Structure formats: structure tokens, C-alpha cells
mmCIF file of C-alpha atoms and ligand atoms in Angstrom:
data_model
loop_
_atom_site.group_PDB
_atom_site.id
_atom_site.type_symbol
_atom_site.label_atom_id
_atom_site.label_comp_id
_atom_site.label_asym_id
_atom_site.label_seq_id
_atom_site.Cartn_x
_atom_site.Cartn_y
_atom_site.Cartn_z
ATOM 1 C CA UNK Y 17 -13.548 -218.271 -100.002
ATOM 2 C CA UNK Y 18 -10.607 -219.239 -97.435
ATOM 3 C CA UNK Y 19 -8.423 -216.412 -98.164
ATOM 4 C CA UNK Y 20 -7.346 -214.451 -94.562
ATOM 5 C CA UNK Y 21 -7.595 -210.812 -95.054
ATOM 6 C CA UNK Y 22 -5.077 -209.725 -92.596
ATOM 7 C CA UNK Y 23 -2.740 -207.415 -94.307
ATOM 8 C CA UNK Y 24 -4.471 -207.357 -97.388
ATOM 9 C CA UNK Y 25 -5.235 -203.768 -99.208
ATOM 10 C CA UNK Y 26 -6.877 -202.464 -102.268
ATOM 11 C CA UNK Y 27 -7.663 -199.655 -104.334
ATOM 12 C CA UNK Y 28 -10.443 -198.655 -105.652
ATOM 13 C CA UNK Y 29 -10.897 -195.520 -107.768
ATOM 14 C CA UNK Y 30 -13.990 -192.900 -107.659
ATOM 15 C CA UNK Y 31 -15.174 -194.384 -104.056
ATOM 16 C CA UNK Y 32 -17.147 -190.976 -103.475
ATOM 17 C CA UNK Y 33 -20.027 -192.380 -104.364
ATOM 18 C CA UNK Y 34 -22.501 -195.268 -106.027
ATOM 19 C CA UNK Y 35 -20.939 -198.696 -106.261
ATOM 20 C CA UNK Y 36 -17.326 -197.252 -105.560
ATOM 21 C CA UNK Y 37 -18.346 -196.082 -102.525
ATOM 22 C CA UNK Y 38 -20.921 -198.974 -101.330
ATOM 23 C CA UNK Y 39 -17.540 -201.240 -102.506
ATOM 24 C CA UNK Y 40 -15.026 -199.344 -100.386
ATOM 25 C CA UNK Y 41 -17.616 -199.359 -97.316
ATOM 26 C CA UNK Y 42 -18.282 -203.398 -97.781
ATOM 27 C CA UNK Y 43 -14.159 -204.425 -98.388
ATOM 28 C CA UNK Y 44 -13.396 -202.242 -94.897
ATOM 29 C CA UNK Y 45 -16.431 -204.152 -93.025
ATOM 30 C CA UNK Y 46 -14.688 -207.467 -94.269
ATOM 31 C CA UNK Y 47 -11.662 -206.313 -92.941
ATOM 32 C CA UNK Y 48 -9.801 -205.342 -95.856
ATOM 33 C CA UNK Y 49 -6.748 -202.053 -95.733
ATOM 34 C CA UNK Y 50 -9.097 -199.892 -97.792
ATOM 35 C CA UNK Y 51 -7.779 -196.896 -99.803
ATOM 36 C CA UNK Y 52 -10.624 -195.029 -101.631
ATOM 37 C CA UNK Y 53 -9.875 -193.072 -104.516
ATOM 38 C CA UNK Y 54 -12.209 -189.878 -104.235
ATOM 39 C CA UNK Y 55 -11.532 -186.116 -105.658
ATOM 40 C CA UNK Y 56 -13.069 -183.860 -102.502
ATOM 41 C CA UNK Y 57 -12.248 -183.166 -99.019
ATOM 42 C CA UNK Y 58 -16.203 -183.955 -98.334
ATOM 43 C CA UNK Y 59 -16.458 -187.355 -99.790
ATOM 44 C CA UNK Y 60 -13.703 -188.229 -97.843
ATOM 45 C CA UNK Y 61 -15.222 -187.239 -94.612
ATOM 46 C CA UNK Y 62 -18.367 -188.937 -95.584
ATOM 47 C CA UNK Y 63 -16.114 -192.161 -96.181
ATOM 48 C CA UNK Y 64 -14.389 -191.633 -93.012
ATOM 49 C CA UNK Y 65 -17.713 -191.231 -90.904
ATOM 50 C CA UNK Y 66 -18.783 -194.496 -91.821
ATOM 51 C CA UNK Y 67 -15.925 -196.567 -91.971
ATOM 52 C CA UNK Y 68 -13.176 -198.012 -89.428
ATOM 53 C CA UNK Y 69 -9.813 -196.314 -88.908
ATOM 54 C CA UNK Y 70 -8.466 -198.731 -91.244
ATOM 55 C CA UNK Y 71 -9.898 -196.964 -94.448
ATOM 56 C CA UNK Y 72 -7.910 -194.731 -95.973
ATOM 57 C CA UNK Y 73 -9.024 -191.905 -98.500
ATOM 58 C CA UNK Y 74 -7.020 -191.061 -101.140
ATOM 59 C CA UNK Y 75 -6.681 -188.106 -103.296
ATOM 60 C CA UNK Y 76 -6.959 -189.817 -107.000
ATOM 61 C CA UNK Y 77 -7.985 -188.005 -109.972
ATOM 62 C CA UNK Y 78 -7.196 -191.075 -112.665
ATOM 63 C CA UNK Y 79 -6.929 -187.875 -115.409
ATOM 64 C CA UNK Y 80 -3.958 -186.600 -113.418
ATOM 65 C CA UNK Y 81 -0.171 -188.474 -113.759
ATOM 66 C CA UNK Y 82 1.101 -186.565 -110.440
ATOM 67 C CA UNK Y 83 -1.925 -187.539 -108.526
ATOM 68 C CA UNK Y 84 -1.551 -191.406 -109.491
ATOM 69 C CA UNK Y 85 2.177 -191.180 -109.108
ATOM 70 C CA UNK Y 86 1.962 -189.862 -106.012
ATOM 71 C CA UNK Y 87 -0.808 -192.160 -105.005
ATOM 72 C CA UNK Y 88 1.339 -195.072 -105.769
ATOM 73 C CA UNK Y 89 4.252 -194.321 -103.945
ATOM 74 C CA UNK Y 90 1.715 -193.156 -100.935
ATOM 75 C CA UNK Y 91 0.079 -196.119 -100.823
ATOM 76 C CA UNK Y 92 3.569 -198.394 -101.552
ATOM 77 C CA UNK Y 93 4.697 -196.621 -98.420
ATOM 78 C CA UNK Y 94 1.313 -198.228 -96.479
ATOM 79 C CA UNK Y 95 1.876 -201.777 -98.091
ATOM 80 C CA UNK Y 96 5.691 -202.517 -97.932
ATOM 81 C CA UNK Y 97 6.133 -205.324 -98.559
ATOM 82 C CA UNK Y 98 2.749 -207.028 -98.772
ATOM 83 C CA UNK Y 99 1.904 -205.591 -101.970
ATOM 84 C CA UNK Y 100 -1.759 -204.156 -103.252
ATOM 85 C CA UNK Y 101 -4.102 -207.222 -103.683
ATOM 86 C CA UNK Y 102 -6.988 -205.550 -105.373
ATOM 87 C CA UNK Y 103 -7.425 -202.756 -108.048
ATOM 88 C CA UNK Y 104 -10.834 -202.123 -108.571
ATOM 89 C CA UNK Y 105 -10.582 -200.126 -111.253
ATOM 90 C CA UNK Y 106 -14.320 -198.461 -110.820
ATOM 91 C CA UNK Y 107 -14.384 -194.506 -111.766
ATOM 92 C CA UNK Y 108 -16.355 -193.920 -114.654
ATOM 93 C CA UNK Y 109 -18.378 -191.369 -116.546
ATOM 94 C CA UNK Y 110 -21.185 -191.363 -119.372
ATOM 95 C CA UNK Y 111 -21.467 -188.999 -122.275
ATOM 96 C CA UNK Y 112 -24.362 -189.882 -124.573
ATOM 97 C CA UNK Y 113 -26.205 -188.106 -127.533
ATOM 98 C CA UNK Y 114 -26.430 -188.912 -131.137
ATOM 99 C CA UNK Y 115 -22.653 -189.420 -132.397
ATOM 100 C CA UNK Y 116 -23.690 -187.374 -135.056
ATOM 101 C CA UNK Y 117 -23.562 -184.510 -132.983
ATOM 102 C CA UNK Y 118 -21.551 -185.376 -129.890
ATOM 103 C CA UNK Y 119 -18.667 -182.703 -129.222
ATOM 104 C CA UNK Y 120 -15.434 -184.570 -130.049
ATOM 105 C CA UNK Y 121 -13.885 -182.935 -126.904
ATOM 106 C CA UNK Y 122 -17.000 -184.461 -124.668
ATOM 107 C CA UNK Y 123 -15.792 -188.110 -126.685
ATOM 108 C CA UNK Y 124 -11.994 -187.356 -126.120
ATOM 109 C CA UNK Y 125 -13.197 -186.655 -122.164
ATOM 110 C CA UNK Y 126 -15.375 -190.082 -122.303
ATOM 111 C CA UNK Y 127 -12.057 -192.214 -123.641
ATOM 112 C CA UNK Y 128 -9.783 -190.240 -121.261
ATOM 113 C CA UNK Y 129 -12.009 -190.973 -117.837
ATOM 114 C CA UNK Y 130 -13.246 -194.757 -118.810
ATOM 115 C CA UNK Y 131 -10.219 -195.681 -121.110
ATOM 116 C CA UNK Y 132 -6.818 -194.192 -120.496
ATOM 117 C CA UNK Y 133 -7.423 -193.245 -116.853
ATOM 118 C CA UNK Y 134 -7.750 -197.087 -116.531
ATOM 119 C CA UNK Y 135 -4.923 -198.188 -118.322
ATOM 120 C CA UNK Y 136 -3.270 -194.963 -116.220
ATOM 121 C CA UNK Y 137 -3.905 -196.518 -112.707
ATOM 122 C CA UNK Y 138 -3.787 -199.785 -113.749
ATOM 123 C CA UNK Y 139 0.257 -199.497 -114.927
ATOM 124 C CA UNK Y 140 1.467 -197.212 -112.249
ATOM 125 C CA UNK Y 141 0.014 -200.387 -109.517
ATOM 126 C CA UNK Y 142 1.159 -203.209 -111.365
ATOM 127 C CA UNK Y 143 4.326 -203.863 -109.556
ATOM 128 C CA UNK Y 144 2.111 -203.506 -105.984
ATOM 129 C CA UNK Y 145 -0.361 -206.089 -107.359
ATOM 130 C CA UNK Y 146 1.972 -208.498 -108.385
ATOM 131 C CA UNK Y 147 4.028 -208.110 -104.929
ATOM 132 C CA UNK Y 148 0.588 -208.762 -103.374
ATOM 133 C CA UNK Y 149 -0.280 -211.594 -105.923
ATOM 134 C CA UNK Y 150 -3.276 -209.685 -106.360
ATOM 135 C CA UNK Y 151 -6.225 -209.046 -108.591
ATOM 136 C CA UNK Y 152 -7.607 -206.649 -110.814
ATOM 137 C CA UNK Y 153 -11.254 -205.977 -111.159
ATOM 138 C CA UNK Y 154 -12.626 -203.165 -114.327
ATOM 139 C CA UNK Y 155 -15.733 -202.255 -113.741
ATOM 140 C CA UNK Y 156 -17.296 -202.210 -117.495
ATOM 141 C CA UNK Y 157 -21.212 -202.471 -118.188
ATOM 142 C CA UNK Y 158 -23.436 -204.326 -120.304
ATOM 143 C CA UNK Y 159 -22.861 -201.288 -122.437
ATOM 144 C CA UNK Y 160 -19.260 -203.037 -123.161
ATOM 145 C CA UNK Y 161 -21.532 -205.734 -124.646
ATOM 146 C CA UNK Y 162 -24.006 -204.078 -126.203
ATOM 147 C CA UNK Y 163 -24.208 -200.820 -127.971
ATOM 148 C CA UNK Y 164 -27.212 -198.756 -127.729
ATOM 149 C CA UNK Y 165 -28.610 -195.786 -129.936
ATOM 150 C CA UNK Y 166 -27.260 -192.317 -127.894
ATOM 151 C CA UNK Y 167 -24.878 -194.260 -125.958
ATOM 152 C CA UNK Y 168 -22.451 -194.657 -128.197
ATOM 153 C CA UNK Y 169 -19.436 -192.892 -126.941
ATOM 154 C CA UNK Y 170 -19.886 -194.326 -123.210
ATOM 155 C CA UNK Y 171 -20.803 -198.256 -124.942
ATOM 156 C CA UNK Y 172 -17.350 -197.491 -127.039
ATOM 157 C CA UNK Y 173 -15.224 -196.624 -123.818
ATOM 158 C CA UNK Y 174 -16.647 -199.965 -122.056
ATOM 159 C CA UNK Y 175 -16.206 -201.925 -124.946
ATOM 160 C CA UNK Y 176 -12.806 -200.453 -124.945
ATOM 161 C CA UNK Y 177 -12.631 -201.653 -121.358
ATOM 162 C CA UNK Y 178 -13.612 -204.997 -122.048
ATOM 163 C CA UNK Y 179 -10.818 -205.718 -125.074
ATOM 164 C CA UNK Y 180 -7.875 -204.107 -122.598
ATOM 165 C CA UNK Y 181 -9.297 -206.889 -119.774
ATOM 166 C CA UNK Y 182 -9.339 -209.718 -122.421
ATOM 167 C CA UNK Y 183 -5.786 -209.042 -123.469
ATOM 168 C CA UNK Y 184 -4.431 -207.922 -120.042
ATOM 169 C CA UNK Y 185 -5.965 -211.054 -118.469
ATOM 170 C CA UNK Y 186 -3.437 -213.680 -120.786
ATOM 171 C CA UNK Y 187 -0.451 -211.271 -120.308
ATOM 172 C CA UNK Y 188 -0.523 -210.940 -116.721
ATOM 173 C CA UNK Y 189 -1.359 -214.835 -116.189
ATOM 174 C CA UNK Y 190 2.605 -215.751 -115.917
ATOM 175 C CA UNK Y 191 2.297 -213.828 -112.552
ATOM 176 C CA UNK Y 192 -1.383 -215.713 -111.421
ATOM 177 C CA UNK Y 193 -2.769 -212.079 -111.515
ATOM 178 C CA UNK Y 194 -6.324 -212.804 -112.296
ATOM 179 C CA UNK Y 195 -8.159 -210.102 -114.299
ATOM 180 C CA UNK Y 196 -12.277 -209.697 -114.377
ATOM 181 C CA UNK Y 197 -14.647 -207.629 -115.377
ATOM 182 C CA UNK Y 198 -18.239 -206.572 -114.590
ATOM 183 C CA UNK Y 199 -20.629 -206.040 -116.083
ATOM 184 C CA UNK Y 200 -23.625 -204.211 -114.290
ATOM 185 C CA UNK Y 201 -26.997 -203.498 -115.894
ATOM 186 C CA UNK Y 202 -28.979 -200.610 -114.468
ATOM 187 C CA UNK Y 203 -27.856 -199.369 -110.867
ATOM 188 C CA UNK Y 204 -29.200 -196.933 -109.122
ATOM 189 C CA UNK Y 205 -26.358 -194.344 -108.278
ATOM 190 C CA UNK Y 206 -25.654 -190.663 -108.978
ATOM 191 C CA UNK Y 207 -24.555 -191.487 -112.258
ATOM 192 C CA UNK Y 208 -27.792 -191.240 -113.623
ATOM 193 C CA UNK Y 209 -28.539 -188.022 -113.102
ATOM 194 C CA UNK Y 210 -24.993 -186.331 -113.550
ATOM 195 C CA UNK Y 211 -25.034 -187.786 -117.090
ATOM 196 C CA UNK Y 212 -28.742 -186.822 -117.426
ATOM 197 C CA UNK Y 213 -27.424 -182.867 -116.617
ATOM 198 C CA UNK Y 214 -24.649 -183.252 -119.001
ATOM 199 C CA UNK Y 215 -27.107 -184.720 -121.904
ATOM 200 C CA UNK Y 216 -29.339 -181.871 -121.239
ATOM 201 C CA UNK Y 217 -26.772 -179.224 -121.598
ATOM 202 C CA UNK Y 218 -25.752 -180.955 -124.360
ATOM 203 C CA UNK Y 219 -28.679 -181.456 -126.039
ATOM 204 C CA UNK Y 220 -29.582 -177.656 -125.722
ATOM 205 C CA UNK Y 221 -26.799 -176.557 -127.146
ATOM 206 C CA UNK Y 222 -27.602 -178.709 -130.328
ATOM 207 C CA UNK Y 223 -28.292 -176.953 -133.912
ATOM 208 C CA UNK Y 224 -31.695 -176.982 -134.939
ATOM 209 C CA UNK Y 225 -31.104 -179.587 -137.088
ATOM 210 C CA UNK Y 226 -29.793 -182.407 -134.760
ATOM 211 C CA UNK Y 227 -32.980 -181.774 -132.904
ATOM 212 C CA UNK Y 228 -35.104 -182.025 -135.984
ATOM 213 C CA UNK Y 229 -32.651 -185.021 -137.056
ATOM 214 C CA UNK Y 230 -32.986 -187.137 -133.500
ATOM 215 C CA UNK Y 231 -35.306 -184.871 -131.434
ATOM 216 C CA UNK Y 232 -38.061 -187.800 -131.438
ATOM 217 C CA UNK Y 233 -36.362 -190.810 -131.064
ATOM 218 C CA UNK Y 234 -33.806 -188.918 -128.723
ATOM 219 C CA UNK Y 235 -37.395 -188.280 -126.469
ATOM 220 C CA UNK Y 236 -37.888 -192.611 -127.237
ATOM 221 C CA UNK Y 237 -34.616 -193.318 -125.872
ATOM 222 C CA UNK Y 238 -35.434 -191.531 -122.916
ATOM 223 C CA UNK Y 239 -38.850 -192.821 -122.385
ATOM 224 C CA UNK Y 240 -37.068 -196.344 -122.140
ATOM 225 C CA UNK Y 241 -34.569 -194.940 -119.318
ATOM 226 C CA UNK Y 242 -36.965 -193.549 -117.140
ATOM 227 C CA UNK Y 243 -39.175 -197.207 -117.179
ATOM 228 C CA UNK Y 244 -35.342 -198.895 -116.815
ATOM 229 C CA UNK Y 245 -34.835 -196.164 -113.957
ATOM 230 C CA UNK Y 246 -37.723 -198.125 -112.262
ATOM 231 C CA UNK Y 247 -36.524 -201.798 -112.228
ATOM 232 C CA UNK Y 248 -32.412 -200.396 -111.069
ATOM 233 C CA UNK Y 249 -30.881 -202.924 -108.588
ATOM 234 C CA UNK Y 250 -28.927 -201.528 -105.860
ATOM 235 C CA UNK Y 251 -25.098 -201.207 -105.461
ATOM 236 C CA UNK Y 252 -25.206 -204.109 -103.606
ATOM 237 C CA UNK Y 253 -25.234 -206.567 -105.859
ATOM 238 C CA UNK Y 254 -22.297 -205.418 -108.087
ATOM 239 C CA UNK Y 255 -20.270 -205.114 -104.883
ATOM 240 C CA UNK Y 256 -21.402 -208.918 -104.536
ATOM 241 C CA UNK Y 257 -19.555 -209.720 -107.663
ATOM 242 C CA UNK Y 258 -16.642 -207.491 -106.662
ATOM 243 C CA UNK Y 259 -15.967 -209.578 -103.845
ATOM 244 C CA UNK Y 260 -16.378 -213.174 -105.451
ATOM 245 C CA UNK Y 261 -13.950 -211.252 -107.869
ATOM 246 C CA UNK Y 262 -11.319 -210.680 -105.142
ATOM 247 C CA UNK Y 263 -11.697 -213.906 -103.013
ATOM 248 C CA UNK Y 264 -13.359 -216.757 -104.697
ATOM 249 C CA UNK Y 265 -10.615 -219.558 -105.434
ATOM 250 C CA UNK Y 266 -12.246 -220.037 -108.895
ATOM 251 C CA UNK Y 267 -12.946 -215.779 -109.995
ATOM 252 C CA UNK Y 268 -14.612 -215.516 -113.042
ATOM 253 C CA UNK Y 269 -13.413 -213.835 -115.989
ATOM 254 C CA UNK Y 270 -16.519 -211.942 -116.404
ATOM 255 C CA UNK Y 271 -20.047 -211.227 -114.117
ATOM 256 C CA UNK Y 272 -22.808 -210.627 -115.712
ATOM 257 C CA UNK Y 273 -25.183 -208.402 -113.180
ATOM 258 C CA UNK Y 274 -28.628 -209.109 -112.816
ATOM 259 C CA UNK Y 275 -31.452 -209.642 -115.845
ATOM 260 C CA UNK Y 276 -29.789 -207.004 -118.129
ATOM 261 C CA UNK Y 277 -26.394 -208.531 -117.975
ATOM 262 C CA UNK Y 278 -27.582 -211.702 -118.644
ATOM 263 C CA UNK Y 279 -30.248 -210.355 -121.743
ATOM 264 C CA UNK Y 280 -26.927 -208.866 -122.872
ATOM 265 C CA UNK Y 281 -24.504 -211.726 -122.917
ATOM 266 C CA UNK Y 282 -27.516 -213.335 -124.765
ATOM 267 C CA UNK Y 283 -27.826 -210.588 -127.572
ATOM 268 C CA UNK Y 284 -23.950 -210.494 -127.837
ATOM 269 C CA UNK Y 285 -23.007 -213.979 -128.139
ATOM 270 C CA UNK Y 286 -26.630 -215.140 -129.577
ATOM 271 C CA UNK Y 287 -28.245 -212.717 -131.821
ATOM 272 C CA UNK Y 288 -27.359 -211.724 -135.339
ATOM 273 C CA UNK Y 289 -26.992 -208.056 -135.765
ATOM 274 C CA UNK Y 290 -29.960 -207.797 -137.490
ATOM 275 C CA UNK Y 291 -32.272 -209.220 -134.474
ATOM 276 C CA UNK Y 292 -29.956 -207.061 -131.931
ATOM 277 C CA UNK Y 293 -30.791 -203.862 -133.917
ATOM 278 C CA UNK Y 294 -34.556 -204.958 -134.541
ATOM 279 C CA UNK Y 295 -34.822 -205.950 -130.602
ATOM 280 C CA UNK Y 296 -33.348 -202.935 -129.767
ATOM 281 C CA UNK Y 297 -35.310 -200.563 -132.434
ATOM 282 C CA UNK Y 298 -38.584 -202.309 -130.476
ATOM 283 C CA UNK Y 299 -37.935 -202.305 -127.189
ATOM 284 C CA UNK Y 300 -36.953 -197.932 -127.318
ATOM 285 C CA UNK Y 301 -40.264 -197.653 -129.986
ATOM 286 C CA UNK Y 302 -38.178 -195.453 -132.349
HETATM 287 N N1 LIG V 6 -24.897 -197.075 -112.243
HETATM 288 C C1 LIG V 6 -25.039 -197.876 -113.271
HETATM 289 O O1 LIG V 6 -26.170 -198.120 -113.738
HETATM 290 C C2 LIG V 6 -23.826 -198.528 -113.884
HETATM 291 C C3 LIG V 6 -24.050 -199.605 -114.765
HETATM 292 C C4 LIG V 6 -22.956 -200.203 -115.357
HETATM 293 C C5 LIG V 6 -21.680 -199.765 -115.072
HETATM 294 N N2 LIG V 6 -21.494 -198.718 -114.215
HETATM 295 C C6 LIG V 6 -20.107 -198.289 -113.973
HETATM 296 O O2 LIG V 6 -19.862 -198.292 -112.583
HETATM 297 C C7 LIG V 6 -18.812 -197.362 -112.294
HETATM 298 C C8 LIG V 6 -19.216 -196.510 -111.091
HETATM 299 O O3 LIG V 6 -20.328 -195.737 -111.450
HETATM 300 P P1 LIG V 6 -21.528 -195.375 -110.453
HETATM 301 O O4 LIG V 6 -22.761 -195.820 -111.117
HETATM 302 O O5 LIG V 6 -21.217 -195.802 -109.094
HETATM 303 O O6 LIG V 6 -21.530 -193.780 -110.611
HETATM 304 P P2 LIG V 6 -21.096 -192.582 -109.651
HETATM 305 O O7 LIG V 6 -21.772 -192.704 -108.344
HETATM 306 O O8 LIG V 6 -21.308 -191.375 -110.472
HETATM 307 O O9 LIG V 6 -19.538 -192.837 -109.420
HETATM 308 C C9 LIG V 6 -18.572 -192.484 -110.358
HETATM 309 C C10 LIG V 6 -17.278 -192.282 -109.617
HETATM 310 O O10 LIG V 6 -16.254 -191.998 -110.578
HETATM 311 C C11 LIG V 6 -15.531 -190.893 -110.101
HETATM 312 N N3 LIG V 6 -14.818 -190.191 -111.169
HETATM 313 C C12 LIG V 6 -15.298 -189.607 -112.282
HETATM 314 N N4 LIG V 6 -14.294 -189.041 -112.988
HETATM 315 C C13 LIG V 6 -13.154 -189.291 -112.290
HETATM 316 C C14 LIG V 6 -11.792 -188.966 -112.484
HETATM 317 N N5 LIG V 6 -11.365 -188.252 -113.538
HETATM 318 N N6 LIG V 6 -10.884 -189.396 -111.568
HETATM 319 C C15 LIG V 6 -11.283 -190.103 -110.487
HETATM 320 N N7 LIG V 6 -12.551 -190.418 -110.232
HETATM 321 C C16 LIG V 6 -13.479 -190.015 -111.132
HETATM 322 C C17 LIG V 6 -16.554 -190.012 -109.418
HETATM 323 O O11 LIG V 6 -15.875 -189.099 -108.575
HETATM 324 P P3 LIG V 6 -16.464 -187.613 -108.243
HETATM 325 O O12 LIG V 6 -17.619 -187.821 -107.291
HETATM 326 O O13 LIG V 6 -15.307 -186.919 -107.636
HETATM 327 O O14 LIG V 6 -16.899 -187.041 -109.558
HETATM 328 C C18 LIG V 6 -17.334 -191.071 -108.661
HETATM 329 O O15 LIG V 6 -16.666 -191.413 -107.478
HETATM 330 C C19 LIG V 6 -18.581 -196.568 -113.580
HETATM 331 O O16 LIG V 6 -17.425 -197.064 -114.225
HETATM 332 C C20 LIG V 6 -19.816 -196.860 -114.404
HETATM 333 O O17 LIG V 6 -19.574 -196.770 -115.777
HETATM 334 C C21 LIG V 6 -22.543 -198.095 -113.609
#
């Protein structure tokens, strides 16, 4: 990793908290021009108490064309002419339940935060990135490898993720604009429990039937959270790959994160469906 950092800025969406935040914290120690996407006046305080004066917050709701727009030019202003040399495309959400029964507005919102919002940021940067002969990272999951029971409509959105990267990666490769993704198992961030809140509501507000339908191997599926909820790796480690992303002379196309990621390159590349959907059957005892 010989690249000098002087002068060098990137973005990275929903840095309020989890690995966004951990991210923007760890690129500002390196000595990077942070600007950290986050929605609220008090998560960027909180960013600002524990970073230098370099970082810079940034008002970025990826849902919202004004707010990136004016993000852009904001930040275009900071740059000049050095251009953005990372997007770290991060901000995500998770909507779960049996697809069955999943409001089609709570899918549209899933698509719309971990899809378009993406694709959203990613176009109105471009022309910073490739000034700064920069990178992009998406942050995707091994659920953009894998597709579990209940998780379908976040798994869809990553896998959704993962194709955009693939074909992004070859057409922005006549510009040297490298393109990876990441693919974290288990972390242990906020996430986890927002999307737990918005499964319960959810799941409350089910008809009798869906519960009758999915109500025990819903509970199954859950059981095998709360032992994965035990073995979570920290931030850290993603934020590892983030930087080997950004500065390594040979990035990857894709990191795998820890055990899971690994287990699910395996099952993607390696297993039939029929052993996937028997492993995973098994391992959630439904
Ligand atoms: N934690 C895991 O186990 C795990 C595993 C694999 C992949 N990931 C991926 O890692 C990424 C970060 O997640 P995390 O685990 O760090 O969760 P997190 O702490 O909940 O962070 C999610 C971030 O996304 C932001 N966000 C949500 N909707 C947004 C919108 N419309 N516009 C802008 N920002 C928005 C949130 O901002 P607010 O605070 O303002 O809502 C927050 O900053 C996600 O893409 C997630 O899918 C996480």
C-alpha cells in the first residue's frame, strides 16, 4: 500500500453508525478528507467529537435527488480539482418476513434504500471519481450470495447489489476505476435490532393465517439469529477490507468477511441447490 493520502477524499454514505461510521472514523485517522453521509444533526456531532477537523459531515439521504445533488456539487466545491477517490457506497437497510406476506411497499422501500439509492449516489459522483482516479466500494453481504428463508427481500436487494458491481466493474475499467464489493457475514451494529423492531411490527400486523402458515419456522429462523448474534465480528474487520479496497495496488473484486463469507462463497459457487436448501433447512431446524 504506497499510495500518499494527501489530498485524497471519500464518501461514504450512512456513516451515523455501525461499519459506516467505524469506516469514516478509521479513513480520517489514516489521514483521508472524510465526508460522512449521515441524516441527523446528532450523528454528526457524535462524528465530529471523535474525529479531526478534517472530517466533514454531510447531509445525505441516498432516497432524496436534491440532497445527493446538492451533496455533489458541495463536496465538488471541497475537491476541485483532485477529484473524489473513494465511494463507499455503505447505507443499507433490512426488511425480512415470509415473501408471502411482506408489504410490497416495505419491498419497494428495501430496493429503493439498498438498490436505487446506490445506483443514485453512485451516478451523481462518477465524474468526481474518475477526476480522482478513484474507487468504488458497495457494501453487499453474504446475503448477495446466499438467500435465506425470511430474508428474502434484503438477500434480493444485495444480490441486486452484487450484479450492478459485476457489470459496473467492466464498464468503468476504460477509466482504471476499480469496483469491489463486500461481503460481511454477521456484524454487530444497530442494524440488528432496527430490523428486529421493524420484523416485529411487521409480524404483528400479520393475518392469522401467515402466522399459522410460518409462525413456527418464523420462531426457527430466529432461534438461529440469536446463536449467530453470539459469534458477530466487530466493524473492524469489514473496515479492514474497506481499506485494502481503497489502497492495495492489487484490490480485489470481492472480500469475503470472516467464516460466513467464506461458508457462503462455498455454498454459492460449490453446492447444488439441493444441498444449499437441505444445509440451510438443517442448520435453522425448520
Ligand atoms: N451488520 C451486519 O451484520 C451486516 C452484514 C452484512 C452487510 N451489512 C451491510 O452493511 C451496511 C451498513 O450496515 P450496518 O450494519 O453498519 O448498519 P447500521 O448501523 O444500521 O447503519 C446503516 C446506515 O445506513 C443509513 N441509512 C439507512 N437508510 C438511509 C437512507 N435512505 N439514506 C442515507 N442513509 C441511510 C443509516 O442512517 P440513519 O442512522 O440515519 O438511519 C445508517 O447510517 C448495510 O449496507 C448493510 O446491509 C451489514
Amino acid at each position: 500500500m504506497n499510495v500518499s493520502l494527501n489530498d485524497k477524499s471519500v464518501l461514504i454514505t450512512g456513516a451515523s453508525t455501525g461499519i459506516g461510521r467505524a469506516c469514516a472514523l478509521h479513513l480520517d485517522q489514516l489521514g483521508f478528507q472524510v465526508f460522512a453521509g449521515i441524516r441527523k444533526q446528532n450523528d454528526a456531532e457524535s462524528l465530529l467529537q471523535s474525529a479531526s477537523n478534517r472530517l466533514k459531515p454531510i447531509y445525505l439521504d441516498i432516497l432524496k435527488p436534491d440532497m445527493i445533488s446538492k451533496a455533489s456539487q458541495t463536496i465538488e466545491e471541497e475537491v476541485k480539482n483532485h477529484g473524489l477517490y473513494g465511494l463507499i457506497n455503505n447505507a443499507g437497510i433490512v426488511t425480512t418476513g415470509p415473501l408471502e406476506f411482506v408489504p410490497i411497499d416495505s419491498i419497494r422501500t428495501q430496493f429503493e434504500v439498498n438498490v436505487i439509492g446506490q445506483i443514485a449516489v453512485t451516478q451523481s459522483f462518477l465524474h468526481l471519481i474518475r477526476l480522482g482516479q478513484g474507487r468504488i466500494i458497495n457494501i453487499s453481504s453474504v446475503s448477495g450470495r446466499v438467500a435465506s428463508p425470511f430474508l428474502g427481500p434484503y438477500a434480493a436487494s444485495k444480490f441486486a447489489l452484487e450484479a450492478l458491481s459485476d457489470s459496473m466493474r467492466v464498464e468503468l475499467k476504460p477509466w482504471n476505476i476499480h469496483v469491489a464489493v463486500i461481503e460481511p457475514g454477521p456484524i454487530s451494529t444497530p442494524i440488528w435490532n432496527k430490523s428486529k423492531k421493524v420484523a416485529q411490527t411487521m409480524l404483528s400486523k400479520l393475518p392469522i393465517t401467515a402466522k399459522t402458515l410460518y409462525g413456527d419456522k418464523i420462531k426457527s429462523a430466529m432461534n438461529w439469529e440469536k446463536k449467530l448474534n453470539q459469534s458477530m465480528s466487530s466493524p473492524d474487520v469489514v473496515v479492514n477490507a474497506i481499506e485494502h479496497a481503497l489502497l492495495s495496488n492489487r484490490p480485489r473484486t470481492r472480500y469475503r468477511i470472516g467464516v460466513n463469507g467464506i461458508v457462503a462463497d462455498l455454498l454459492a459457487r460449490l453446492a447444488s441447490d439441493k444441498i444449499r436448501d437441505w444445509l440451510i433447512t438443517k442448520q435453522r431446524n425448520m
